[in-house]
Coordinates of C-alpha atoms and ligand atoms in Angstrom, one line a residue:
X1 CA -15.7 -23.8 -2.0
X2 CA -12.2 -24.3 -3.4
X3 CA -9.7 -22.2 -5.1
X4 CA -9.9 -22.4 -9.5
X5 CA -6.3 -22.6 -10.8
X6 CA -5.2 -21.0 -14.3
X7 CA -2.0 -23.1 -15.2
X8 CA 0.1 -25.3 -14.5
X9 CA -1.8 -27.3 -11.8
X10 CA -1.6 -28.6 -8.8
X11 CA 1.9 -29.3 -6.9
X12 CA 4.0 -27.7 -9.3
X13 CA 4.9 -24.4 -8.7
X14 CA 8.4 -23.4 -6.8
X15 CA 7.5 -20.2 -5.8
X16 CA 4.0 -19.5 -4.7
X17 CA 3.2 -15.6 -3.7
X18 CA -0.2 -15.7 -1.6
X19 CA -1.9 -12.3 -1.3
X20 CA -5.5 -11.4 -0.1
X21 CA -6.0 -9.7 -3.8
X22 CA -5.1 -11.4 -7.4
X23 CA -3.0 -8.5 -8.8
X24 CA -5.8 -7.5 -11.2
X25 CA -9.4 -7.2 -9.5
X26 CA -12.5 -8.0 -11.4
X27 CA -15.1 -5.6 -13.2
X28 CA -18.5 -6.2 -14.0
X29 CA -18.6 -4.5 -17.8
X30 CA -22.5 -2.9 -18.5
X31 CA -22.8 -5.6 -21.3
X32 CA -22.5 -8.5 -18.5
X33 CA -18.9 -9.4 -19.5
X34 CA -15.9 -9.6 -16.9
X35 CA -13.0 -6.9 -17.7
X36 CA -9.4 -7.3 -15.2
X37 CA -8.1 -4.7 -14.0
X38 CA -4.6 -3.6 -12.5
X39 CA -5.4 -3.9 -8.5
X40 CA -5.2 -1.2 -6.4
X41 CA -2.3 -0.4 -4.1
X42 CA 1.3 -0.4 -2.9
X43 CA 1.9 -4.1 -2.7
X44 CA 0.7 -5.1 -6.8
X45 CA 3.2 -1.8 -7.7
X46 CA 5.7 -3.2 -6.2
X47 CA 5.6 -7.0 -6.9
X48 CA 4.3 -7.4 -10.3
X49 CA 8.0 -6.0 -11.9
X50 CA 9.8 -8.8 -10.4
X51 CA 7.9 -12.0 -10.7
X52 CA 9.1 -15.2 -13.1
X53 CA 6.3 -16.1 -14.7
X54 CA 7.7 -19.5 -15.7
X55 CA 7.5 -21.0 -11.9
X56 CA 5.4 -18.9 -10.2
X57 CA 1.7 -18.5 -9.0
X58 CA -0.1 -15.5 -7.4
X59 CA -2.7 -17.1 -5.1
X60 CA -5.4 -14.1 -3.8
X61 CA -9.1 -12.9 -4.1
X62 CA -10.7 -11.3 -7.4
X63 CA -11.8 -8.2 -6.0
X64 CA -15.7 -9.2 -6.2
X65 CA -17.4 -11.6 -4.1
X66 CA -18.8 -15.5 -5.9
X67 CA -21.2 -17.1 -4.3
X68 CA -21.2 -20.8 -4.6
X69 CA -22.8 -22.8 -8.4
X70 CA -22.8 -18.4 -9.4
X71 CA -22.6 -18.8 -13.0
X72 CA -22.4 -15.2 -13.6
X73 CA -19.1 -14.5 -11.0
X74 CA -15.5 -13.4 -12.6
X75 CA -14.5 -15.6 -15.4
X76 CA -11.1 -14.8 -18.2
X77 CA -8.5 -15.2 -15.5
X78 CA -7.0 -17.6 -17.4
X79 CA -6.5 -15.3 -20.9
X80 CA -2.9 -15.0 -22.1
X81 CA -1.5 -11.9 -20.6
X82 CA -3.8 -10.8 -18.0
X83 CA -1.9 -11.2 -14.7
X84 CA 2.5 -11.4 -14.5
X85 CA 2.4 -14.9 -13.8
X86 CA -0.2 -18.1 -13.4
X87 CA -3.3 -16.6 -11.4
X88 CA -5.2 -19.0 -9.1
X89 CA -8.5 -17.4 -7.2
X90 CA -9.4 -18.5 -3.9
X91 CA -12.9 -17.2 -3.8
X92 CA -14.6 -15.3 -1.3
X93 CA -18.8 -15.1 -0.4
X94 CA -20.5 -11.9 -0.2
X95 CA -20.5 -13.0 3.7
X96 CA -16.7 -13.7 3.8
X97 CA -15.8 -10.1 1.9
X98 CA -18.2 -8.6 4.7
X99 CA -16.9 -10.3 7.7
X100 CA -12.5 -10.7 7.0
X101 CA -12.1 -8.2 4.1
X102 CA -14.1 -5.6 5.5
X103 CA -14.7 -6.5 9.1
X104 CA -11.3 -7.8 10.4
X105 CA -8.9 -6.8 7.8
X106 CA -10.0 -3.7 7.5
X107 CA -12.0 -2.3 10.8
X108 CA -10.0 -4.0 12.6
X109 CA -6.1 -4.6 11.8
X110 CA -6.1 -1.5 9.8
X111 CA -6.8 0.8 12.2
X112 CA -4.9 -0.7 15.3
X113 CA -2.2 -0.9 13.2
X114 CA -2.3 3.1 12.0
X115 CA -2.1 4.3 14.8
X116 CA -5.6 3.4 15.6
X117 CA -6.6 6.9 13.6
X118 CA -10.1 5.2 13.4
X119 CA -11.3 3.6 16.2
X120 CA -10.6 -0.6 15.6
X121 CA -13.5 -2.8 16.5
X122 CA -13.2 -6.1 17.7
X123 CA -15.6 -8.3 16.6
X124 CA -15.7 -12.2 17.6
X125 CA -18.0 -12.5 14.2
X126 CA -15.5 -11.1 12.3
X127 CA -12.4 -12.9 13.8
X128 CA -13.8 -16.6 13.0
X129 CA -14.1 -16.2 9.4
X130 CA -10.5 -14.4 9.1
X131 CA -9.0 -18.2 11.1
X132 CA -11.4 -19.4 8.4
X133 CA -10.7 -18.0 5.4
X134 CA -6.8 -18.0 6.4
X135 CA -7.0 -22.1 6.4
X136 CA -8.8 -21.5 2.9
X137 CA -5.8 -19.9 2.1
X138 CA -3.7 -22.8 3.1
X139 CA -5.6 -25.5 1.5
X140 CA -5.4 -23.9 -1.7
X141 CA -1.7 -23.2 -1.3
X142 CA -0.7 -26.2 0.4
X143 CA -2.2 -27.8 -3.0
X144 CA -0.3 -25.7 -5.0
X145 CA 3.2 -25.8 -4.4
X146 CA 6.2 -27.9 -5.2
X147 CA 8.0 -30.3 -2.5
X148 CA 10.3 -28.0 -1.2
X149 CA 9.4 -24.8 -3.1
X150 CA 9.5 -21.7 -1.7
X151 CA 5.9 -19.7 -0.2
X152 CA 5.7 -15.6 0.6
X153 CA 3.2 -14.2 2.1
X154 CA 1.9 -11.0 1.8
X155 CA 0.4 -8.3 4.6
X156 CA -2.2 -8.5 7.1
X157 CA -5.1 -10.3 5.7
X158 CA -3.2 -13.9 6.2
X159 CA -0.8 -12.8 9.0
X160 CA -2.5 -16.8 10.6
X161 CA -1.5 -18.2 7.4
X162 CA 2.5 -19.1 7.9
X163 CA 1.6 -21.0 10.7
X164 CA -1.4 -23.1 9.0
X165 CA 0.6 -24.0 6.1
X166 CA 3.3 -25.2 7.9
X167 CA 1.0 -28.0 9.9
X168 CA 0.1 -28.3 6.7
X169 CA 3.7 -28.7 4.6
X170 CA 6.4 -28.6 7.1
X171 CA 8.7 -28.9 3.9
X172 CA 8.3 -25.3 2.5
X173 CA 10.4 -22.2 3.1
X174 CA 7.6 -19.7 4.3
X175 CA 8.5 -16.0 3.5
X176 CA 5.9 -13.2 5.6
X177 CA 6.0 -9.6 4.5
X178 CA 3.5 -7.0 6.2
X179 CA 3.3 -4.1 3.6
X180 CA 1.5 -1.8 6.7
X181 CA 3.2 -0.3 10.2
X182 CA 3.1 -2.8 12.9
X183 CA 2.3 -0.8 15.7
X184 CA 4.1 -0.9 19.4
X185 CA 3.0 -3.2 22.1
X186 CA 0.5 0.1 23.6
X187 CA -1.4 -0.5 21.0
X188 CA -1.1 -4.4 19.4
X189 CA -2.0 -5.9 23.2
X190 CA -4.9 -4.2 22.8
X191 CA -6.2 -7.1 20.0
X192 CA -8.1 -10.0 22.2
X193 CA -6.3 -12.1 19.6
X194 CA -3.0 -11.0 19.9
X195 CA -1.4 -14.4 20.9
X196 CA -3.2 -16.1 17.9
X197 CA -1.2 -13.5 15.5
X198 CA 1.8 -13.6 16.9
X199 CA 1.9 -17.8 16.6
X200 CA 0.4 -17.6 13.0
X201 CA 3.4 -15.0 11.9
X202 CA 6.2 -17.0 13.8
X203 CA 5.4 -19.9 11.2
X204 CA 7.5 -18.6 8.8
X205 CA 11.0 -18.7 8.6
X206 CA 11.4 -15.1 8.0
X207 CA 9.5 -12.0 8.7
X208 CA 9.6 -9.1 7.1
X209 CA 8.6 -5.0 8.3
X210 CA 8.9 -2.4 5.9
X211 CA 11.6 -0.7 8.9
X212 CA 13.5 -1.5 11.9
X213 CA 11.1 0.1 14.2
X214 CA 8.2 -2.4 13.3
X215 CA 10.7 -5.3 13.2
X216 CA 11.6 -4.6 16.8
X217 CA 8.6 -3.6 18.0
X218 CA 7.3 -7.5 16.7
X219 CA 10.3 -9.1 17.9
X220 CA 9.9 -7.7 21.5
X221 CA 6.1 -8.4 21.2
X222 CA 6.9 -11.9 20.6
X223 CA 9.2 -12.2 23.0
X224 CA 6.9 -10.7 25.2
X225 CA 3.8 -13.0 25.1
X226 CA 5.3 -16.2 24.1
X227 CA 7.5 -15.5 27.0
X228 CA 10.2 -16.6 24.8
X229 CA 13.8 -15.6 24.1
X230 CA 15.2 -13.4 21.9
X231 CA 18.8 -13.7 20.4
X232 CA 19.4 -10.7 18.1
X233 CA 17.4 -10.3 15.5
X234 CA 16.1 -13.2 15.7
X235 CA 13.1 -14.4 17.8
X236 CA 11.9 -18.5 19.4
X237 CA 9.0 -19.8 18.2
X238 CA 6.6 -21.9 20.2
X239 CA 7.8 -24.8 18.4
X240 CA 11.2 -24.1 19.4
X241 CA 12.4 -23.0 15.6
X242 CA 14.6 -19.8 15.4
X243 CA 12.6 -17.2 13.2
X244 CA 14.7 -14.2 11.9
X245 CA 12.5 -10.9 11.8
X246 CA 14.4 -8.2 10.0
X247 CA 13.4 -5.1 8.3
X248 CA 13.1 -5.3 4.5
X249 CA 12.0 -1.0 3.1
X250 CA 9.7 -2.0 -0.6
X251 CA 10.6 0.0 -3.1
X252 CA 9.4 0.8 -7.0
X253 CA 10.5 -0.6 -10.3
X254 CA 12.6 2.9 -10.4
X255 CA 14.4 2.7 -13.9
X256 CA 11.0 2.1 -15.3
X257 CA 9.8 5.2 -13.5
X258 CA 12.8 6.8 -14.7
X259 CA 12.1 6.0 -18.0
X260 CA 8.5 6.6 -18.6
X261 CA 9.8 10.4 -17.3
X262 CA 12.3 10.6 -20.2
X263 CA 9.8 9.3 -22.7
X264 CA 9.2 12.0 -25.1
X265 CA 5.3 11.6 -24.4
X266 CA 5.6 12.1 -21.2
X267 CA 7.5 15.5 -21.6
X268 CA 4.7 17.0 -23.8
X269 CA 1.9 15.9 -22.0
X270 CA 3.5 17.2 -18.9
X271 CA 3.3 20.5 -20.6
X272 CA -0.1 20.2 -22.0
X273 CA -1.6 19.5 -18.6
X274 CA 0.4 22.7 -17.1
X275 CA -1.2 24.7 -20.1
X276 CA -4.8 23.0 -19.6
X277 CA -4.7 24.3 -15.6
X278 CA -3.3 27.8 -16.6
X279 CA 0.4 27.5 -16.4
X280 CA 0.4 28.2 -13.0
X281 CA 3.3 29.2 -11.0
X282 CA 3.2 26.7 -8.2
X283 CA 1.5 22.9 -9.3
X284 CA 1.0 21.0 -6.0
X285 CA 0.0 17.5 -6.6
X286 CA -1.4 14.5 -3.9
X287 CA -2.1 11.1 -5.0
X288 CA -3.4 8.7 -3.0
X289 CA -5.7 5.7 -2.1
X290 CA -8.6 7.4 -0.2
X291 CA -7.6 6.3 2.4
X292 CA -8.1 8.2 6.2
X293 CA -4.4 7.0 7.1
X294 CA -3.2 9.2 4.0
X295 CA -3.8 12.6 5.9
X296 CA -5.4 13.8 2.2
X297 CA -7.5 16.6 4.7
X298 CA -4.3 17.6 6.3
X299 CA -3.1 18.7 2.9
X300 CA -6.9 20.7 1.7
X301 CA -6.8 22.6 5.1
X302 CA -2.8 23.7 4.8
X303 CA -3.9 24.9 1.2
X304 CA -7.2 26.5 2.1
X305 CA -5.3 28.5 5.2
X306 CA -2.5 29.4 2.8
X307 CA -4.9 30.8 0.1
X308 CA -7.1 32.5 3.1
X309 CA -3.8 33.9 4.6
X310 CA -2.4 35.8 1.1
X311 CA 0.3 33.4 1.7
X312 CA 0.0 31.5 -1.6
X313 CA -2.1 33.6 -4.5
X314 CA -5.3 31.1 -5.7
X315 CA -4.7 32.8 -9.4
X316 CA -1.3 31.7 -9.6
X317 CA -1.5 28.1 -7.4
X318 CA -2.8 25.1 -8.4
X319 CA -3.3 21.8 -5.8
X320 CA -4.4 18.6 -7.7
X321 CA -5.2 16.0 -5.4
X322 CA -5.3 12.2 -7.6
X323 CA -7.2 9.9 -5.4
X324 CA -7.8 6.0 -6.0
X325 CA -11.6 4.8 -4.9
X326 CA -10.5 2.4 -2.2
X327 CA -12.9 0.3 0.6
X328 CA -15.9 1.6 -0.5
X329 CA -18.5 -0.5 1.5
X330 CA -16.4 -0.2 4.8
X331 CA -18.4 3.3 6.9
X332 CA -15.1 4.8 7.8
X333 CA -14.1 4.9 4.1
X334 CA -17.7 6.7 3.2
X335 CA -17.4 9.3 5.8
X336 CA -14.0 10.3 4.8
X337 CA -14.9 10.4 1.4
X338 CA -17.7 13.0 2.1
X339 CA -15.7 14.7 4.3
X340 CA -12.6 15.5 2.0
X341 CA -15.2 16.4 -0.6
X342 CA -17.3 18.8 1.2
X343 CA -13.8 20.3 2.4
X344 CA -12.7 20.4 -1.8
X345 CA -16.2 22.6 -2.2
X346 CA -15.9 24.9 0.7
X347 CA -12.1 25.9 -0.5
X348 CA -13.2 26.1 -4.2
X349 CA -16.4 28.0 -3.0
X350 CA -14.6 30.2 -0.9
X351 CA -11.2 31.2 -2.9
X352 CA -12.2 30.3 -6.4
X353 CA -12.6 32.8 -9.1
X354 CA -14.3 33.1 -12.8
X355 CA -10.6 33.0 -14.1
X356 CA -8.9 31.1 -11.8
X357 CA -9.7 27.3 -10.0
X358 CA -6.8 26.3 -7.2
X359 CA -7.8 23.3 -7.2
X360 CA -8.6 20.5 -8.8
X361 CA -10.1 16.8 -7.9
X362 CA -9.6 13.7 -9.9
X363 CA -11.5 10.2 -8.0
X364 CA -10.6 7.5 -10.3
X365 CA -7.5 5.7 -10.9
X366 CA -4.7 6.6 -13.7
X367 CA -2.9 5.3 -16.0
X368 CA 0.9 4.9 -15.5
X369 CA 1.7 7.4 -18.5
X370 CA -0.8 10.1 -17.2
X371 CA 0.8 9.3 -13.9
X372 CA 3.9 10.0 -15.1
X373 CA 3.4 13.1 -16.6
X374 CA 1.4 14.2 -13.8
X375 CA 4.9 13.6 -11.5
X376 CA 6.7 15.0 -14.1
X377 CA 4.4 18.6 -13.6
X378 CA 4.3 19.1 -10.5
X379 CA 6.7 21.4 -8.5
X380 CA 5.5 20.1 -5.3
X381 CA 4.5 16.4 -4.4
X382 CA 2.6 16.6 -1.0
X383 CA 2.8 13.4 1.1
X384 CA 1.1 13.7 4.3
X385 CA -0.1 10.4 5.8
X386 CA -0.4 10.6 9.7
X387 CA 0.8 6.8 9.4
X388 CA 1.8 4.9 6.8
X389 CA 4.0 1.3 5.8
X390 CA 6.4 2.8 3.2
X391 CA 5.0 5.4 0.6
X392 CA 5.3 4.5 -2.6
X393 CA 4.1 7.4 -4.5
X394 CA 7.0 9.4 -2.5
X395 CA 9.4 7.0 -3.9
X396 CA 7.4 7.3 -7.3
X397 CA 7.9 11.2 -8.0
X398 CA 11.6 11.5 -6.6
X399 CA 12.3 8.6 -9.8
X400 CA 10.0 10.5 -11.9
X401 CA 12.2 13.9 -11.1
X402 CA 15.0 13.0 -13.8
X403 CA 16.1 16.2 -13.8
X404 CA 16.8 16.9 -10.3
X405 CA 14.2 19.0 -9.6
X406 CA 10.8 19.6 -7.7
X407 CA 10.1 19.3 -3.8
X408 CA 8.8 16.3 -1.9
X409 CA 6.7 17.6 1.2
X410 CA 7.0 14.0 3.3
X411 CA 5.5 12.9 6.4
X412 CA 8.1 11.8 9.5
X413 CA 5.1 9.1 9.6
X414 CA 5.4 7.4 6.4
X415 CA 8.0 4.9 6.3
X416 CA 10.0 6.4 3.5
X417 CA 11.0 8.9 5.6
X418 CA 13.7 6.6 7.2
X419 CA 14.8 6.5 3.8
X420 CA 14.5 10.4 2.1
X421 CA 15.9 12.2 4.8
X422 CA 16.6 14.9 2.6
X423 CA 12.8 15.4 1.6
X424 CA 10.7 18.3 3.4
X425 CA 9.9 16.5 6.5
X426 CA 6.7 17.4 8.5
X427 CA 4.6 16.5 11.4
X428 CA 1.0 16.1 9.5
X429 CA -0.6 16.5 13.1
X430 CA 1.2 20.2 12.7
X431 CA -0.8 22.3 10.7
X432 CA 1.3 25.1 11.6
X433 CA 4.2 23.6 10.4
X434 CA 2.8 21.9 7.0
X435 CA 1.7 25.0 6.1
X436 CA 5.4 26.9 7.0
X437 CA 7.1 23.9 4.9
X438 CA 5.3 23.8 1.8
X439 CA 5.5 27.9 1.6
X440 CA 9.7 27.1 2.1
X441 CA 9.7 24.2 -0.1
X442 CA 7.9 26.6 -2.4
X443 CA 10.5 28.9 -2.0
X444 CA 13.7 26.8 -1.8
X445 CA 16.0 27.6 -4.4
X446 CA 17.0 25.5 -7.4
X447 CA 20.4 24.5 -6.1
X448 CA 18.6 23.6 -2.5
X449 CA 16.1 21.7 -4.5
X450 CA 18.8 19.8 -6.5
X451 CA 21.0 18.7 -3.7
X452 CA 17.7 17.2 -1.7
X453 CA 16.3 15.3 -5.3
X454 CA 19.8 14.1 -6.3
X455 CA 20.6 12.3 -3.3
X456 CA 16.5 11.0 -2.6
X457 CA 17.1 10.1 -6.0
X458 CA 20.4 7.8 -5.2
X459 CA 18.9 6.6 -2.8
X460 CA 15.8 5.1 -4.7
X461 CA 17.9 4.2 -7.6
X462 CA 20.2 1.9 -5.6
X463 CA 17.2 0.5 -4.1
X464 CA 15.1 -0.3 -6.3
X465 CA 12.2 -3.2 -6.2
X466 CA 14.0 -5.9 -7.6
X467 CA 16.8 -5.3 -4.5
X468 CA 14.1 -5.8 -2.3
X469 CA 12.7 -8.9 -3.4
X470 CA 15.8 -10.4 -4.2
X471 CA 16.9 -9.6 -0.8
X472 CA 13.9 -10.6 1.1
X473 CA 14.1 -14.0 -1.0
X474 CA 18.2 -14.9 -0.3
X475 CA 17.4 -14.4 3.6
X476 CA 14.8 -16.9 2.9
X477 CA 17.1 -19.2 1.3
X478 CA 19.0 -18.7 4.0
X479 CA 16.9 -18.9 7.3
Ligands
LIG501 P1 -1.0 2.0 -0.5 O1 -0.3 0.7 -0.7 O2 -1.5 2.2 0.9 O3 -2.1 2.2 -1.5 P2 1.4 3.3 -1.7 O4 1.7 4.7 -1.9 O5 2.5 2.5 -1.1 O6 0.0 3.2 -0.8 O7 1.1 2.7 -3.1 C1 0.0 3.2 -3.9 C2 0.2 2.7 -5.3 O8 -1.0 3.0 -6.0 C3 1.3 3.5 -6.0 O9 2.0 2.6 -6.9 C4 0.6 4.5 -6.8 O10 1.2 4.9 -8.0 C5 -0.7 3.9 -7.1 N1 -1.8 4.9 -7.1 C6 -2.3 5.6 -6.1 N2 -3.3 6.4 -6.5 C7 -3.4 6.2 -7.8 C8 -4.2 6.8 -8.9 N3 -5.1 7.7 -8.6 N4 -4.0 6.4 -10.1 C9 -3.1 5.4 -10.4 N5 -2.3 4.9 -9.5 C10 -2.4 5.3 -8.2
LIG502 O1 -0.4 -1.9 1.3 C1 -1.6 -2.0 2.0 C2 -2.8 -2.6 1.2 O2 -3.8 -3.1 1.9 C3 -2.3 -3.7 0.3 O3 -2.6 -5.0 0.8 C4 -3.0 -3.4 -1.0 O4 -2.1 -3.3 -2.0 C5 -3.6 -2.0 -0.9 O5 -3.4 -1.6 0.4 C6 -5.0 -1.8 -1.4 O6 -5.9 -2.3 -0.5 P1 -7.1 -3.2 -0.9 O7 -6.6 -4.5 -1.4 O8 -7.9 -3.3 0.4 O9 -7.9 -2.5 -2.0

């Protein structure tokens, strides 16, 4: 099957972004018609603000799988307005989404590369089709861009892609970025293809980590089994080219967050949902992919013990936990998804009352305006993952805080903790200690609580999405 392009054609574009997911995902409407949707996800949030739409093509997957002469798959990609730039689909089979979206993308490198919090498997079935589907990738790419035009590519579902594309077109700057952790050598050697990753990545002439500890842990990986020098930052390719591997933290469109905070709207409806859950004295809030990286249990058991304890009073405290449907055929997904609702029941069941509900569970995706007045609410922002790439929604409620108030509860794990040191750091393996720092974030004082926002807020400001890209994309001038 080959790729359907929306634009300007073949061999034109000077800068191609390749992702395993179009940044809007298809949906089946009940009249049989095809609606697009905003994707899911960290890496869509952060790209879409800073994309030319003159010269540029997002190259990914719809979202839903097309079988081949389907006459019923995903159509209106190519409608004015729907995507931030010219859209081209590389489809994917039922058998393809099955084997490297859910198989080796996501039972495989996800896990291994969190930590291994579930259990990767390693599945030959599932490898060949991810070497597969990466070369579709480069066909369609390699068809795609101008002589000489610029290619960056996006997290761990194409990590064998640099490398094909440039057998393919030695003359294009190739750009990687992995949006996820990239674990330490203890764990990434245990991956029977570990050599195969490693060459695919070191075809680009610059890779990105979203912090210095996963850019060293790659470069001495590399260095490692290649058996190949290092010199810096930078590390040898097989081929003898000097790659540059350098940490690049993601960040949000943060004025716009700002903003949208500001925005009359956003005040009053900020209020209204404080009125519609009881004007409480304490509003926690979680929001999430559900995801078993983001340590959403590690949040319902800290509240459940605190409410059980007397510590925090259910009449007066309200927890909302926001969570995104995410992976939904993979089994890990399934079973965390039962599991952090029969948790929500039990604490509901057992510190509930007529008058009073602590907590409250919303499993479908919002809009950025309710989003923002949800951040906006809150006093408390819990983000626990046990491992995570960056954080955006960390990043997403300190911008939203315009007036330097409100506590971020932030896991040591999550990569914006190299960056908002001054948040309430915790261990999420710690229950003790989640529990004793939301109850002192709780408690913190408003000067406390200003001195911590104004400077995470400084901080996320300065460095703000467009830095990041622009950054990431003069280094790749440059390499
Ligand atoms: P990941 O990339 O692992 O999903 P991030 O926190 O980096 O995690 O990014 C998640 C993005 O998805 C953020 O921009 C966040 O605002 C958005 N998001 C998460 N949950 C929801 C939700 N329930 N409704 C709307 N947006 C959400
Ligand atoms: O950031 C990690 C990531 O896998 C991104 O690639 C994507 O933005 C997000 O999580 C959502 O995942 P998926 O595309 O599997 O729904």
């Amino acid at each position: 099957m080959t790729g359907r392009a929306y634009g300007r054609g073949v061999n034109s574009y000077d800068l191609v972004v390749v992702a395993n997911r179009l940044p809007v995902s298809a949906e089946r409407l009940p009249d049989g018609s095809w609606a697009w949707r905003r994707s899911p996800g960290g890496l869509v949030s952060a790209l879409d603000p800073v994309l030319e739409p003159e010269s540029t093509v997002w190259v990914g997957w719809s979202g839903v799988p097309r079988e081949d002469g389907d006459s019923s798959a995903p159509s209106g990609l190519d409608a004015p307005g729907i995507g931030p730039c010219a859209l081209h689909e590389v489809p994917l089979t039922g058998a393809d989404v099955e084997a490297f979206y859910e198989g080796f993308s996501n039972s495989t490198l996800w896990p291994l590369y969190h930590d291994a919090i579930a259990t990767p498997v390693y599945h030959r079935h599932h490898w060949t089709p991810y070497v597969e589907i990466n070369q579709r990738f480069a066909r369609e790419v390699a068809g795609l861009a101008a002589e000489g035009a610029t290619v960056w590519v996006h997290d761990y579902q194409l990590q064998l892609l640099p490398q094909m594309l440039r057998e393919r077109r030695p003359d294009l700057k190739i750009g990687y970025f992995l949006h996820i952790p990239f674990p330490p050598a203890e764990l990434f050697l245990q991956l029977p293809w570990r050599g195969e990753i490693v060459t695919g990545l070191l075809g680009a002439d610059l890779v990105g980590f979203q912090t210095p500890g996963g850019a060293e842990n790659f470069r001495s990986i590399a260095a490692r089994l290649l058996d190949s020098e290092r010199n810096g930052p930078d590390v040898v390719a097989p081929d003898g080219r000097t790659v540059h591997v350098e940490a690049y933290p993601i960040s949000i469109d943060s004025a716009a967050y700002d903003g949208r905070a500001r925005a009359p709207r956003t005040i009053e409806r900020a209020s209204e949902l404080r009125a519609e859950l009881g004007n409480p004295k304490h509003l926690l809030l979680g929001v999430d992919r559900l995801d078993y990286t983001k340590g959403i249990d590690v949040r319902i058991k800290a509240m459940t013990e605190l409410f059980a304890s007397g510590a925090l009073d259910p009449e007066d405290t309200v927890f909302v936990q926001i969570a995104t449907p995410s992976r939904e055929n993979v089994e890990e997904y399934q079973r965390l998804r039962a599991e952090i609702e029969l948790m929500l029941g039990r604490a509901l069941a057992d510190h509930g009352t007529i008058s009073a509900r602590p907590i409250h569970y919303l499993y479908r995706p919002l809009d950025p305006d309710e989003l923002a007045a949800f951040y906006r609410a809150a006093d408390l922002m819990l983000v626990t993952p046990y491992r995570d790439g960056m954080n955006l929604v960390a990043k997403e409620y300190v911008a939203s805080r315009v007036d330097e108030d409100g506590a971020l509860v932030l896991s040591e794990f999550a990569g914006a903790a190299v960056e908002l040191e001054d948040a309430f750091l915790v261990n999420p393996y710690d229950a003790e200690q989640v529990k004793r720092v939301v109850v002192e974030a709780l408690e913190a004082g408003p000067s406390d609580l200003r001195r911590r926002m104004s400077s995470m807020r400084a901080q996320v400001i300065n460095h703000d999405v467009a830095r990041w890209s622009q950054s990431f994309l003069d280094d790749l001038a440059n390499a």
